[in-house]
Tab-separated table of C-alpha atoms in Angstrom:
chain	number	residue	atom	x	y	z
A	1	MET	CA	0.093	-0.008	0.068
A	2	SER	CA	3.119	2.268	0.620
A	3	ARG	CA	4.271	1.972	-2.778
A	4	PRO	CA	3.704	5.208	-4.778
A	5	ALA	CA	1.396	4.873	-7.735
A	6	PRO	CA	3.416	4.335	-10.974
A	7	ARG	CA	3.028	7.759	-12.391
A	8	THR	CA	4.954	6.759	-15.464
A	9	ALA	CA	2.174	4.283	-16.293
A	10	GLY	CA	-0.434	6.961	-15.913
A	11	PRO	CA	-2.494	8.073	-18.703
A	12	SER	CA	-0.621	9.666	-21.608
A	13	LEU	CA	-1.735	12.736	-23.132
A	14	VAL	CA	-2.657	10.920	-26.084
A	15	ARG	CA	-4.862	8.384	-24.449
A	16	LEU	CA	-6.490	11.326	-22.460
A	17	ALA	CA	-7.119	13.146	-25.827
A	18	ALA	CA	-8.908	10.399	-26.959
A	19	VAL	CA	-11.365	10.105	-24.088
A	20	VAL	CA	-11.891	14.041	-24.326
A	21	MET	CA	-12.576	13.763	-28.103
A	22	ALA	CA	-14.924	10.993	-27.657
A	23	LEU	CA	-16.713	13.125	-24.759
A	24	VAL	CA	-16.825	16.252	-26.999
A	25	ALA	CA	-18.041	14.313	-30.037
A	26	GLY	CA	-20.897	12.834	-27.864
A	27	ALA	CA	-21.611	16.430	-26.685
A	28	ALA	CA	-21.831	17.707	-30.222
A	29	LEU	CA	-23.912	14.745	-31.308
A	30	VAL	CA	-26.301	15.118	-28.517
A	31	ALA	CA	-26.398	18.933	-28.899
A	32	GLY	CA	-26.958	18.804	-32.654
A	33	ALA	CA	-29.842	16.339	-32.351
A	34	MET	CA	-31.549	18.556	-29.863
A	35	LEU	CA	-31.163	21.804	-31.703
A	36	GLY	CA	-32.099	19.887	-34.873
A	37	CYS	CA	-35.077	18.369	-33.206
A	38	ALA	CA	-36.090	21.700	-31.776
A	39	ASP	CA	-35.886	23.604	-35.091
A	40	ALA	CA	-37.840	20.950	-36.871
A	41	GLY	CA	-40.235	20.942	-33.992
A	42	ALA	CA	-40.548	24.774	-34.102
A	43	GLY	CA	-41.380	24.644	-37.666
A	44	ALA	CA	-44.429	22.589	-36.824
A	45	GLY	CA	-45.300	23.258	-33.329
A	46	ALA	CA	-46.312	26.269	-31.075
A	47	GLY	CA	-43.449	28.457	-31.774
A	48	ALA	CA	-44.172	28.640	-35.221
A	49	GLY	CA	-43.731	32.482	-35.462
A	50	GLU	CA	-40.694	32.645	-37.462
A	51	ALA	CA	-41.106	29.569	-39.728
A	52	GLY	CA	-44.834	28.960	-40.301
A	53	SER	CA	-46.320	30.995	-43.039
A	54	SER	CA	-48.898	28.455	-44.410
A	55	PRO	CA	-52.345	29.802	-43.953
A	56	ASP	CA	-53.487	26.807	-41.967
A	57	GLU	CA	-51.134	27.065	-38.976
A	58	PRO	CA	-51.977	29.402	-36.309
A	59	VAL	CA	-50.131	32.667	-36.738
A	60	THR	CA	-48.336	34.232	-33.714
A	61	LEU	CA	-46.931	37.894	-34.371
A	62	THR	CA	-44.037	39.054	-32.224
A	63	VAL	CA	-44.551	42.665	-31.481
A	64	SER	CA	-41.968	44.810	-29.749
A	65	ALA	CA	-43.671	47.626	-28.107
A	66	ALA	CA	-42.637	50.682	-25.768
A	67	SER	CA	-43.675	49.810	-22.496
A	68	ASP	CA	-46.295	52.830	-21.897
A	69	LEU	CA	-48.405	50.732	-24.331
A	70	THR	CA	-48.498	47.667	-21.938
A	71	LEU	CA	-52.056	48.193	-21.205
A	72	ALA	CA	-53.586	49.377	-24.222
A	73	LEU	CA	-52.055	46.913	-26.603
A	74	ASP	CA	-52.733	44.150	-24.590
A	75	GLU	CA	-56.145	45.102	-24.955
A	76	ILE	CA	-56.100	45.798	-28.573
A	77	GLY	CA	-54.102	42.453	-29.163
A	78	ARG	CA	-57.122	40.641	-27.320
A	79	LEU	CA	-59.595	42.292	-29.618
A	80	TYR	CA	-57.374	41.469	-32.651
A	81	HIS	CA	-57.118	37.842	-31.780
A	82	GLU	CA	-60.912	37.648	-31.329
A	83	GLN	CA	-61.470	39.174	-34.653
A	84	THR	CA	-58.933	37.263	-36.625
A	85	GLY	CA	-57.771	34.326	-34.629
A	86	VAL	CA	-54.086	35.664	-34.774
A	87	ASP	CA	-52.024	35.580	-31.604
A	88	VAL	CA	-50.010	38.704	-30.765
A	89	THR	CA	-47.111	38.303	-28.433
A	90	PHE	CA	-45.820	41.428	-26.967
A	91	ASN	CA	-42.319	42.282	-25.941
A	92	TYR	CA	-42.441	45.373	-23.838
A	93	GLY	CA	-39.273	47.401	-22.878
A	94	SER	CA	-37.851	50.923	-23.683
A	95	SER	CA	-37.887	51.778	-27.213
A	96	GLY	CA	-34.231	52.471	-27.384
A	97	GLN	CA	-33.277	48.836	-26.020
A	98	LEU	CA	-36.023	47.324	-28.595
A	99	SER	CA	-34.789	49.102	-31.483
A	100	GLN	CA	-31.061	47.669	-30.443
A	101	GLN	CA	-32.533	44.318	-30.334
A	102	ILE	CA	-34.045	44.631	-33.731
A	103	VAL	CA	-30.993	46.155	-35.267
A	104	ALA	CA	-29.056	43.068	-33.799
A	105	GLY	CA	-31.398	40.792	-35.647
A	106	ALA	CA	-34.039	40.182	-32.968
A	107	PRO	CA	-36.853	37.932	-34.631
A	108	VAL	CA	-39.670	40.828	-34.460
A	109	ASP	CA	-42.303	41.472	-36.979
A	110	LEU	CA	-43.448	44.843	-35.663
A	111	PHE	CA	-42.069	47.664	-33.537
A	112	PHE	CA	-44.301	50.134	-31.633
A	113	SER	CA	-41.774	52.916	-30.516
A	114	ALA	CA	-42.760	55.770	-28.133
A	115	ASN	CA	-41.232	58.433	-30.287
A	116	ARG	CA	-40.057	58.940	-33.746
A	117	ARG	CA	-36.220	58.854	-32.946
A	118	PHE	CA	-35.661	55.163	-32.536
A	119	VAL	CA	-37.832	54.201	-35.521
A	120	GLN	CA	-35.377	56.855	-37.384
A	121	GLU	CA	-32.549	54.714	-36.003
A	122	LEU	CA	-33.988	51.680	-37.741
A	123	ILE	CA	-34.412	53.716	-41.031
A	124	ASP	CA	-30.938	54.933	-40.717
A	125	ALA	CA	-29.658	51.418	-40.066
A	126	GLY	CA	-31.448	50.208	-43.098
A	127	VAL	CA	-33.620	47.745	-41.348
A	128	VAL	CA	-36.833	49.490	-41.963
A	129	GLY	CA	-37.964	51.944	-44.985
A	130	GLU	CA	-39.670	55.362	-44.459
A	131	GLY	CA	-42.709	53.581	-46.118
A	132	ASP	CA	-43.026	51.026	-43.291
A	133	THR	CA	-43.756	53.513	-40.448
A	134	ALA	CA	-46.679	55.445	-39.454
A	135	LEU	CA	-47.530	57.826	-36.526
A	136	TYR	CA	-50.280	56.044	-34.216
A	137	ALA	CA	-50.296	58.220	-31.102
A	138	ILE	CA	-49.138	61.142	-29.090
A	139	GLY	CA	-47.960	60.393	-25.884
A	140	ARG	CA	-48.143	62.737	-22.491
A	141	ILE	CA	-46.328	62.334	-19.256
A	142	THR	CA	-47.852	62.513	-15.822
A	143	LEU	CA	-46.514	62.988	-12.081
A	144	TRP	CA	-47.723	59.994	-10.321
A	145	THR	CA	-48.076	59.016	-6.434
A	146	ARG	CA	-49.671	56.298	-4.623
A	147	ALA	CA	-53.200	56.997	-3.684
A	148	ASP	CA	-51.893	56.779	0.159
A	149	SER	CA	-48.893	59.129	-0.556
A	150	PRO	CA	-48.532	61.779	2.115
A	151	PHE	CA	-47.333	64.322	-0.572
A	152	GLU	CA	-49.658	66.674	-2.412
A	153	ILE	CA	-48.123	66.746	-5.725
A	154	GLU	CA	-49.807	69.318	-8.315
A	155	GLY	CA	-46.951	70.382	-10.227
A	156	LEU	CA	-43.295	69.764	-10.882
A	157	THR	CA	-42.310	72.717	-8.408
A	158	ASP	CA	-43.761	70.357	-5.547
A	159	LEU	CA	-40.979	68.052	-6.076
A	160	THR	CA	-38.516	70.390	-4.566
A	161	ASP	CA	-40.082	69.415	-1.127
A	162	PRO	CA	-37.057	68.086	0.723
A	163	GLN	CA	-39.442	65.226	1.871
A	164	VAL	CA	-39.658	63.964	-1.387
A	165	LYS	CA	-36.611	61.870	-1.446
A	166	ARG	CA	-36.741	59.739	-4.625
A	167	ILE	CA	-38.357	60.584	-8.161
A	168	ALA	CA	-38.485	57.792	-10.386
A	169	ILE	CA	-38.121	58.476	-14.155
A	170	ALA	CA	-37.327	56.177	-16.821
A	171	ASN	CA	-33.663	56.161	-18.298
A	172	PRO	CA	-33.437	59.050	-20.656
A	173	ASP	CA	-30.672	57.280	-22.444
A	174	HIS	CA	-32.994	54.862	-24.224
A	175	ALA	CA	-36.417	55.583	-22.765
A	176	PRO	CA	-38.376	58.246	-24.698
A	177	TYR	CA	-40.745	58.706	-21.621
A	178	GLY	CA	-37.515	59.382	-19.692
A	179	VAL	CA	-36.486	61.905	-22.244
A	180	ALA	CA	-39.737	63.518	-21.896
A	181	ALA	CA	-39.636	63.615	-18.075
A	182	ARG	CA	-35.937	65.114	-18.126
A	183	GLU	CA	-36.951	67.591	-20.640
A	184	ALA	CA	-40.099	68.757	-18.373
A	185	LEU	CA	-37.797	69.148	-15.347
A	186	GLN	CA	-35.180	70.832	-17.485
A	187	SER	CA	-37.907	73.372	-18.748
A	188	ALA	CA	-39.046	73.902	-15.220
A	189	GLY	CA	-35.429	74.593	-14.286
A	190	LEU	CA	-35.296	71.803	-11.709
A	191	TRP	CA	-33.323	69.193	-13.267
A	192	GLU	CA	-29.809	70.317	-11.798
A	193	GLU	CA	-31.458	70.652	-8.234
A	194	LEU	CA	-33.213	67.393	-8.472
A	195	LEU	CA	-30.729	65.064	-10.112
A	196	PRO	CA	-29.482	63.808	-7.013
A	197	ARG	CA	-33.011	62.464	-5.970
A	198	ILE	CA	-33.630	60.789	-9.364
A	199	VAL	CA	-33.992	57.347	-9.749
A	200	MET	CA	-33.601	55.823	-13.235
A	201	ALA	CA	-35.673	52.882	-14.212
A	202	GLU	CA	-35.143	50.721	-17.133
A	203	ASN	CA	-38.167	51.620	-18.764
A	204	VAL	CA	-41.451	53.782	-17.840
A	205	LEU	CA	-43.265	50.655	-16.686
A	206	GLN	CA	-40.477	50.091	-13.938
A	207	ALA	CA	-40.534	53.675	-12.950
A	208	LEU	CA	-44.092	53.201	-12.092
A	209	GLN	CA	-43.466	50.089	-10.275
A	210	PHE	CA	-40.692	51.919	-8.237
A	211	ALA	CA	-43.255	54.492	-7.081
A	212	ASP	CA	-46.121	52.101	-6.830
A	213	SER	CA	-44.104	49.675	-4.764
A	214	GLY	CA	-43.320	52.842	-2.411
A	215	ASN	CA	-39.632	52.760	-2.887
A	216	ALA	CA	-39.938	56.046	-4.915
A	217	ASP	CA	-41.830	58.777	-3.500
A	218	VAL	CA	-43.232	60.004	-7.057
A	219	ALA	CA	-42.795	59.026	-10.422
A	220	ILE	CA	-42.657	60.605	-13.885
A	221	VAL	CA	-44.728	58.343	-16.264
A	222	ALA	CA	-46.865	58.010	-19.187
A	223	ARG	CA	-50.588	58.963	-18.957
A	224	SER	CA	-51.434	55.795	-20.526
A	225	LEU	CA	-50.117	53.856	-17.378
A	226	SER	CA	-51.898	56.378	-15.161
A	227	VAL	CA	-55.676	56.565	-16.124
A	228	GLN	CA	-56.717	53.210	-15.331
A	229	GLY	CA	-54.659	52.653	-11.970
A	230	ASP	CA	-55.439	53.533	-8.400
A	231	GLY	CA	-52.807	56.039	-8.270
A	232	ALA	CA	-53.105	59.824	-7.795
A	233	TRP	CA	-51.715	62.016	-10.934
A	234	VAL	CA	-51.665	65.308	-12.617
A	235	LEU	CA	-51.037	65.520	-16.150
A	236	LEU	CA	-47.960	67.825	-17.059
A	237	PRO	CA	-48.476	70.529	-19.659
A	238	GLU	CA	-47.334	69.313	-23.099
A	239	ASP	CA	-45.384	72.336	-23.906
A	240	LEU	CA	-42.777	71.231	-21.363
A	241	HIS	CA	-41.207	68.624	-23.502
A	242	SER	CA	-40.875	67.657	-27.134
A	243	PRO	CA	-43.681	65.689	-28.528
A	244	LEU	CA	-43.866	62.032	-28.084
A	245	GLU	CA	-44.578	61.092	-31.603
A	246	GLN	CA	-45.167	57.460	-31.034
A	247	THR	CA	-44.361	55.853	-34.297
A	248	VAL	CA	-44.783	52.163	-35.425
A	249	ALA	CA	-42.685	50.244	-37.861
A	250	VAL	CA	-43.304	47.143	-39.834
A	251	ILE	CA	-39.997	45.088	-40.048
A	252	PRO	CA	-40.043	44.259	-43.850
A	253	GLY	CA	-37.403	41.501	-43.229
A	254	SER	CA	-39.984	39.471	-41.252
A	255	PRO	CA	-41.560	36.635	-42.744
A	256	LEU	CA	-44.964	37.988	-41.318
A	257	ALA	CA	-44.453	41.596	-42.431
A	258	GLU	CA	-48.027	41.442	-44.348
A	259	GLU	CA	-49.807	40.288	-41.255
A	260	ALA	CA	-47.774	42.531	-39.060
A	261	ARG	CA	-48.949	45.503	-41.318
A	262	ARG	CA	-52.572	44.483	-40.805
A	263	PHE	CA	-52.033	44.555	-37.303
A	264	ALA	CA	-50.412	48.023	-37.191
A	265	GLU	CA	-53.403	49.102	-39.389
A	266	PHE	CA	-55.688	47.496	-36.759
A	267	VAL	CA	-54.210	49.613	-34.041
A	268	ASN	CA	-54.358	52.635	-36.173
A	269	GLY	CA	-57.667	51.871	-37.397
A	270	PRO	CA	-61.423	52.219	-36.172
A	271	VAL	CA	-61.039	49.721	-33.364
A	272	GLY	CA	-57.533	50.535	-31.975
A	273	ARG	CA	-58.018	54.287	-31.897
A	274	PRO	CA	-60.590	54.523	-29.476
A	275	VAL	CA	-58.596	52.167	-27.085
A	276	LEU	CA	-55.716	54.362	-27.468
A	277	ALA	CA	-57.812	57.402	-26.682
A	278	ARG	CA	-59.163	55.652	-23.746
A	279	TYR	CA	-55.643	55.217	-22.294
A	280	GLY	CA	-54.909	58.760	-22.747
A	281	PHE	CA	-53.148	58.918	-25.917
A	282	GLY	CA	-53.538	61.890	-28.411
A	283	LEU	CA	-54.444	60.517	-31.727
A	284	PRO	CA	-53.028	61.769	-34.926
A	285	ALA	CA	-55.054	62.989	-37.903
A	286	ILE	CA	-56.099	59.846	-40.087
A	287	ARG	CA	-53.917	59.835	-43.222
A	288	GLY	CA	-54.540	56.624	-44.844
A	289	SER	CA	-55.185	53.767	-42.606
A	290	GLY	CA	-52.217	52.632	-40.681
A	291	ALA	CA	-48.764	51.972	-42.219
A	292	ASP	CA	-48.310	53.684	-45.404
A	293	ARG	CA	-47.194	51.495	-48.199
B	1	MET	CA	-47.226	32.865	-20.098
B	2	ILE	CA	-46.169	30.942	-16.900
B	3	ALA	CA	-46.247	27.506	-18.340
B	4	GLU	CA	-44.552	28.680	-21.726
B	5	ALA	CA	-41.694	30.241	-19.433
B	6	LEU	CA	-41.446	27.068	-17.356
B	7	LEU	CA	-41.266	24.724	-20.529
B	8	LEU	CA	-38.605	27.284	-22.040
B	9	SER	CA	-36.700	27.282	-18.657
B	10	LEU	CA	-36.804	23.371	-18.985
B	11	LYS	CA	-35.694	23.239	-22.591
B	12	VAL	CA	-32.846	25.644	-22.049
B	13	THR	CA	-31.592	24.201	-18.939
B	14	ALA	CA	-31.731	20.888	-20.333
B	15	VAL	CA	-29.702	21.451	-23.261
B	16	ALA	CA	-27.338	23.685	-21.107
B	17	THR	CA	-26.866	20.898	-18.575
B	18	VAL	CA	-25.939	18.088	-20.942
B	19	ALA	CA	-23.379	20.288	-22.633
B	20	ILE	CA	-22.115	21.296	-19.077
B	21	VAL	CA	-21.718	17.742	-17.794
B	22	VAL	CA	-20.166	16.517	-21.080
B	23	VAL	CA	-17.669	19.443	-21.466
B	24	GLY	CA	-17.263	20.135	-17.791
B	25	LEU	CA	-16.418	16.316	-17.393
B	26	ALA	CA	-13.757	16.380	-20.064
B	27	LEU	CA	-12.306	19.457	-18.814
B	28	GLY	CA	-12.192	18.239	-15.256
B	29	LEU	CA	-10.391	15.141	-16.324
B	30	VAL	CA	-7.893	17.151	-18.063
B	31	MET	CA	-7.338	19.407	-15.222
B	32	ALA	CA	-7.158	16.379	-12.613
B	33	ARG	CA	-4.989	14.179	-14.494
B	34	THR	CA	-2.398	16.293	-16.619
B	35	ARG	CA	-0.127	18.913	-16.361
B	36	PHE	CA	0.893	21.373	-19.003
B	37	PHE	CA	2.374	24.999	-19.430
B	38	GLY	CA	-0.129	27.473	-18.621
B	39	LYS	CA	-2.508	25.125	-17.078
B	40	SER	CA	-3.257	27.493	-14.084
B	41	VAL	CA	-4.003	30.284	-16.665
B	42	VAL	CA	-6.459	27.901	-18.497
B	43	GLU	CA	-8.062	26.854	-15.349
B	44	THR	CA	-8.535	30.442	-14.076
B	45	LEU	CA	-10.348	31.461	-17.543
B	46	ILE	CA	-12.814	28.643	-17.228
B	47	MET	CA	-13.539	29.504	-13.654
B	48	ILE	CA	-13.741	33.374	-14.517
B	49	PRO	CA	-17.516	33.470	-15.384
B	50	LEU	CA	-18.346	32.570	-11.827
B	51	VAL	CA	-16.935	35.980	-10.696
B	52	LEU	CA	-17.488	38.107	-13.826
B	53	PRO	CA	-20.531	40.603	-13.472
B	54	PRO	CA	-23.208	38.976	-15.776
B	55	THR	CA	-23.142	42.096	-17.887
B	56	VAL	CA	-19.519	40.982	-18.824
B	57	VAL	CA	-20.353	37.722	-19.694
B	58	GLY	CA	-23.310	38.803	-21.623
B	59	TYR	CA	-21.273	41.269	-23.660
B	60	TYR	CA	-18.859	38.940	-24.695
B	61	LEU	CA	-21.437	36.387	-25.626
B	62	LEU	CA	-22.900	39.333	-27.706
B	63	VAL	CA	-19.539	39.901	-29.259
B	64	PHE	CA	-18.909	36.303	-29.774
B	65	LEU	CA	-22.557	35.268	-31.210
B	66	GLY	CA	-23.818	38.424	-32.471
B	67	SER	CA	-23.510	39.874	-35.866
B	68	GLY	CA	-20.036	40.477	-36.845
B	69	GLY	CA	-18.874	37.738	-34.440
B	70	PRO	CA	-17.350	34.556	-35.417
B	71	LEU	CA	-20.368	32.283	-35.450
B	72	VAL	CA	-22.322	34.448	-37.801
B	73	GLU	CA	-19.308	35.377	-39.921
B	74	TRP	CA	-17.918	31.734	-40.163
B	75	PHE	CA	-20.518	29.584	-39.748
B	76	SER	CA	-23.839	31.778	-40.520
B	77	LEU	CA	-25.442	30.751	-37.241
B	78	GLU	CA	-27.650	33.495	-36.101
B	79	VAL	CA	-28.559	32.803	-32.609
B	80	VAL	CA	-28.898	36.229	-30.619
B	81	PHE	CA	-32.571	36.471	-29.380
B	82	THR	CA	-33.053	32.771	-29.935
B	83	TRP	CA	-33.260	30.176	-27.185
B	84	HIS	CA	-30.084	28.871	-28.396
B	85	ALA	CA	-28.441	31.954	-27.220
B	86	ALA	CA	-30.169	31.489	-23.836
B	87	ALA	CA	-28.783	28.018	-23.363
B	88	PHE	CA	-25.424	29.104	-24.450
B	89	ALA	CA	-25.434	31.764	-21.734
B	90	SER	CA	-26.483	29.195	-19.341
B	91	PHE	CA	-23.746	26.706	-20.329
B	92	VAL	CA	-21.127	29.389	-20.003
B	93	VAL	CA	-21.975	30.389	-16.598
B	94	GLY	CA	-22.640	26.792	-15.299
B	95	LEU	CA	-19.653	25.163	-16.811
B	96	PRO	CA	-17.193	26.289	-13.983
B	97	LEU	CA	-18.975	24.507	-11.146
B	98	MET	CA	-18.952	21.219	-13.150
B	99	VAL	CA	-15.277	21.571	-14.046
B	100	GLN	CA	-14.590	22.438	-10.505
B	101	ALA	CA	-16.419	19.459	-8.907
B	102	GLY	CA	-15.478	17.070	-11.515
B	103	LYS	CA	-11.842	17.895	-11.282
B	104	ALA	CA	-11.935	17.427	-7.568
B	105	ALA	CA	-13.820	14.125	-7.701
B	106	ILE	CA	-11.538	12.812	-10.421
B	107	ALA	CA	-8.314	13.741	-8.513
B	108	GLY	CA	-9.723	11.962	-5.697
B	109	VAL	CA	-9.883	8.505	-7.502
B	110	ASP	CA	-6.651	6.714	-6.769
B	111	PRO	CA	-4.716	6.065	-10.077
B	112	THR	CA	-3.587	2.824	-8.834
B	113	LEU	CA	-7.008	1.443	-9.641
B	114	GLU	CA	-6.960	2.955	-13.075
B	115	ASN	CA	-3.576	1.654	-13.766
B	116	ALA	CA	-4.969	-1.751	-12.386
B	117	ALA	CA	-7.628	-1.763	-15.068
B	118	ARG	CA	-5.287	-0.759	-17.614
B	119	THR	CA	-2.957	-3.909	-16.748
B	120	LEU	CA	-6.068	-6.037	-17.259
B	121	GLY	CA	-6.374	-4.879	-20.705
B	122	SER	CA	-9.074	-2.280	-20.330
B	123	SER	CA	-9.016	0.336	-22.972
B	124	GLU	CA	-8.795	4.005	-22.308
B	125	PRO	CA	-12.412	4.782	-22.433
B	126	GLY	CA	-13.047	1.608	-20.591
B	127	VAL	CA	-10.799	2.835	-17.551
B	128	PHE	CA	-12.782	6.169	-17.596
B	129	PHE	CA	-16.313	4.973	-17.748
B	130	ARG	CA	-15.862	1.888	-15.809
B	131	VAL	CA	-13.446	2.841	-13.018
B	132	THR	CA	-12.799	6.562	-12.805
B	133	LEU	CA	-16.335	7.701	-13.251
B	134	PRO	CA	-18.059	5.305	-10.835
B	135	LEU	CA	-15.816	6.041	-8.279
B	136	ALA	CA	-16.045	10.028	-9.018
B	137	ARG	CA	-19.839	9.689	-9.424
B	138	ARG	CA	-20.693	11.888	-6.129
B	139	GLY	CA	-18.741	14.699	-7.103
B	140	VAL	CA	-19.659	14.296	-10.674
B	141	LEU	CA	-23.315	14.157	-9.725
B	142	ALA	CA	-23.050	17.343	-7.289
B	143	GLY	CA	-21.370	19.193	-9.984
B	144	SER	CA	-23.929	18.722	-12.496
B	145	VAL	CA	-26.760	19.593	-10.189
B	146	LEU	CA	-24.958	22.867	-9.190
B	147	GLY	CA	-24.217	23.461	-12.848
B	148	GLY	CA	-27.728	22.815	-13.815
B	149	ALA	CA	-29.230	24.840	-10.988
B	150	ARG	CA	-26.931	27.867	-11.925
B	151	ALA	CA	-28.097	27.428	-15.837
B	152	LEU	CA	-31.673	27.444	-14.761
B	153	GLY	CA	-31.074	30.652	-12.727
B	154	GLU	CA	-29.115	32.409	-15.241
B	155	PHE	CA	-30.584	35.856	-15.932
B	156	GLY	CA	-28.075	38.832	-16.853
B	157	ALA	CA	-26.026	37.481	-19.700
B	158	THR	CA	-29.192	35.738	-20.971
B	159	LEU	CA	-31.006	39.164	-21.140
B	160	MET	CA	-28.368	40.503	-23.015
B	161	VAL	CA	-27.930	37.805	-25.653
B	162	ALA	CA	-31.473	36.486	-25.852
B	163	GLY	CA	-33.772	39.472	-24.989
B	164	SER	CA	-36.739	38.653	-22.977
B	165	ILE	CA	-39.382	37.888	-25.585
B	166	PRO	CA	-42.278	36.074	-24.313
B	167	GLY	CA	-42.657	32.398	-25.394
B	168	ARG	CA	-39.331	32.615	-27.403
B	169	THR	CA	-36.730	33.558	-24.932
B	170	GLN	CA	-38.337	34.563	-22.058
B	171	THR	CA	-37.404	32.086	-19.239
B	172	MET	CA	-38.661	31.935	-15.542
B	173	PRO	CA	-35.780	34.373	-14.022
B	174	LEU	CA	-36.775	36.923	-17.089
B	175	LEU	CA	-40.403	36.431	-16.440
B	176	ILE	CA	-40.037	37.270	-12.629
B	177	TYR	CA	-38.212	40.463	-13.744
B	178	ASP	CA	-40.906	41.306	-16.190
B	179	ALA	CA	-43.855	40.373	-13.895
B	180	VAL	CA	-42.375	42.635	-11.233
B	181	GLN	CA	-42.116	45.473	-13.758
B	182	ARG	CA	-45.747	44.919	-14.614
B	183	ARG	CA	-46.892	44.722	-10.880
B	184	ASP	CA	-48.205	41.412	-11.539
B	185	TYR	CA	-47.378	40.255	-8.079
B	186	ASP	CA	-49.184	36.938	-8.311
B	187	THR	CA	-47.073	35.731	-10.929
B	188	ALA	CA	-43.998	36.987	-9.579
B	189	ASN	CA	-44.763	35.377	-5.953
B	190	LEU	CA	-45.496	31.892	-7.817
B	191	LEU	CA	-42.580	31.598	-9.667
B	192	VAL	CA	-40.099	33.056	-6.791
B	193	LEU	CA	-41.498	30.491	-4.862
B	194	VAL	CA	-40.888	27.844	-7.621
B	195	MET	CA	-37.396	28.933	-8.163
B	196	THR	CA	-36.457	29.245	-4.406
B	197	GLY	CA	-37.799	25.596	-4.230
B	198	LEU	CA	-35.725	24.354	-6.994
B	199	ALA	CA	-32.765	26.009	-5.573
B	200	PHE	CA	-33.314	24.724	-2.018
B	201	PHE	CA	-33.871	20.960	-3.468
B	202	SER	CA	-30.630	21.469	-5.629
B	203	LEU	CA	-28.320	22.715	-2.942
B	204	TRP	CA	-29.862	19.952	-0.392
B	205	ALA	CA	-29.295	17.306	-2.918
B	206	VAL	CA	-25.774	18.472	-3.384
B	207	ARG	CA	-25.329	18.595	0.468
B	208	ARG	CA	-26.812	14.832	0.598
B	209	LEU	CA	-24.394	13.806	-1.900
B	210	GLY	CA	-21.470	15.157	-0.041
B	211	ASP	CA	-22.422	13.616	3.418
B	212	SER	CA	-23.306	10.159	2.873
């Protein structure tokens, strides 16, 4: 037992390499088989969004949308499903992040931005054409507090109250509603003073969640997220910020571009527009119905 | 939505775990049984996803997998914003745990026994699968459970390379983040409990493997 293990007879690198190669080959086979099956399955099965365009299969549209649209588009998506049988899956986030994803090749059929700028970036990147876009709504911002908040917030100047410790806004770097919030505070001459108390959320929905959970005292959010909730809110004057010209873009590279165009027209049409209005969006004058060709 | 995320998480975790176990075992074997120039550097590189911020891992993956990266340029494989990218991210962050546990377990197997098998005419794969692996099974199993659990919980890098597209790339951890943003606390509570239960069970299993 005391004899040391005969190291010289131990596995040579060559033998080890053989084992390793066998293992790696096995891994590659397994992975390849699983990926292959999964892809074949996706074509026929539930995740048919990217592959399936045959009319018999249920179509699922993948729509990236600014998070201020969460409530309104969920409702319009349901109405669309009832009328057409087409499923619409929404991927909500800040417009800047969503447009980045689309430029990077995210498999998205339609993009509802909260402003014009991030659609313009898609045009500049050559991902969509001018004719694939349409204005569908004008956004407004509100000052939002919980209904049980101790603060009486009537306007931006009330935010200077030292008791207001945290003010949630969406990150202006990539969220249009954050840009509007910053511009409003700048117009009121309060941005520098309040900056230490600003908490940046990833998007406007998260800004609302920060205030709704009580972790921020007040949030500057979209009117579309305020009107149906149980919070207290005041509308901020629209001349405090540049207009939120919410623009939609059909991604022409998508295999479901035609279906996407129909949904964009639905949102911008006789069914969608009243819903948008109900959530407090301003509506553009009708010029054509939906995405112009 | 919850069922979709659960199924997707299972699919991503299953693929990632298979890859973690196979590649991790191979690397663990090499690390336990060989010496070569720069070994400590290689080992450190394998371990580094454990301590890097998820955003750093995510960024590396985005460069590697994304447009302009080698995968797209050389193999025309577009995986960004697909579940394949999520599986890859899970694989990268789970692998170190498997390598570490596999290396320790294999190093703990007495080479005399392997040599005995060789003198009796066993082939090299035979030695590994019939002697080394059975003797190291506890550590290997513990490593795969830990690696798999880490893969299941992967969030940051996944968000960067796979996005959070419901039904496509939105795994359970991503759905939880999304649900909290939407103030859908019912979904969040449920999924948080599920994930906590899975994590508890994994760690408990690993402890049991180590104890007895």
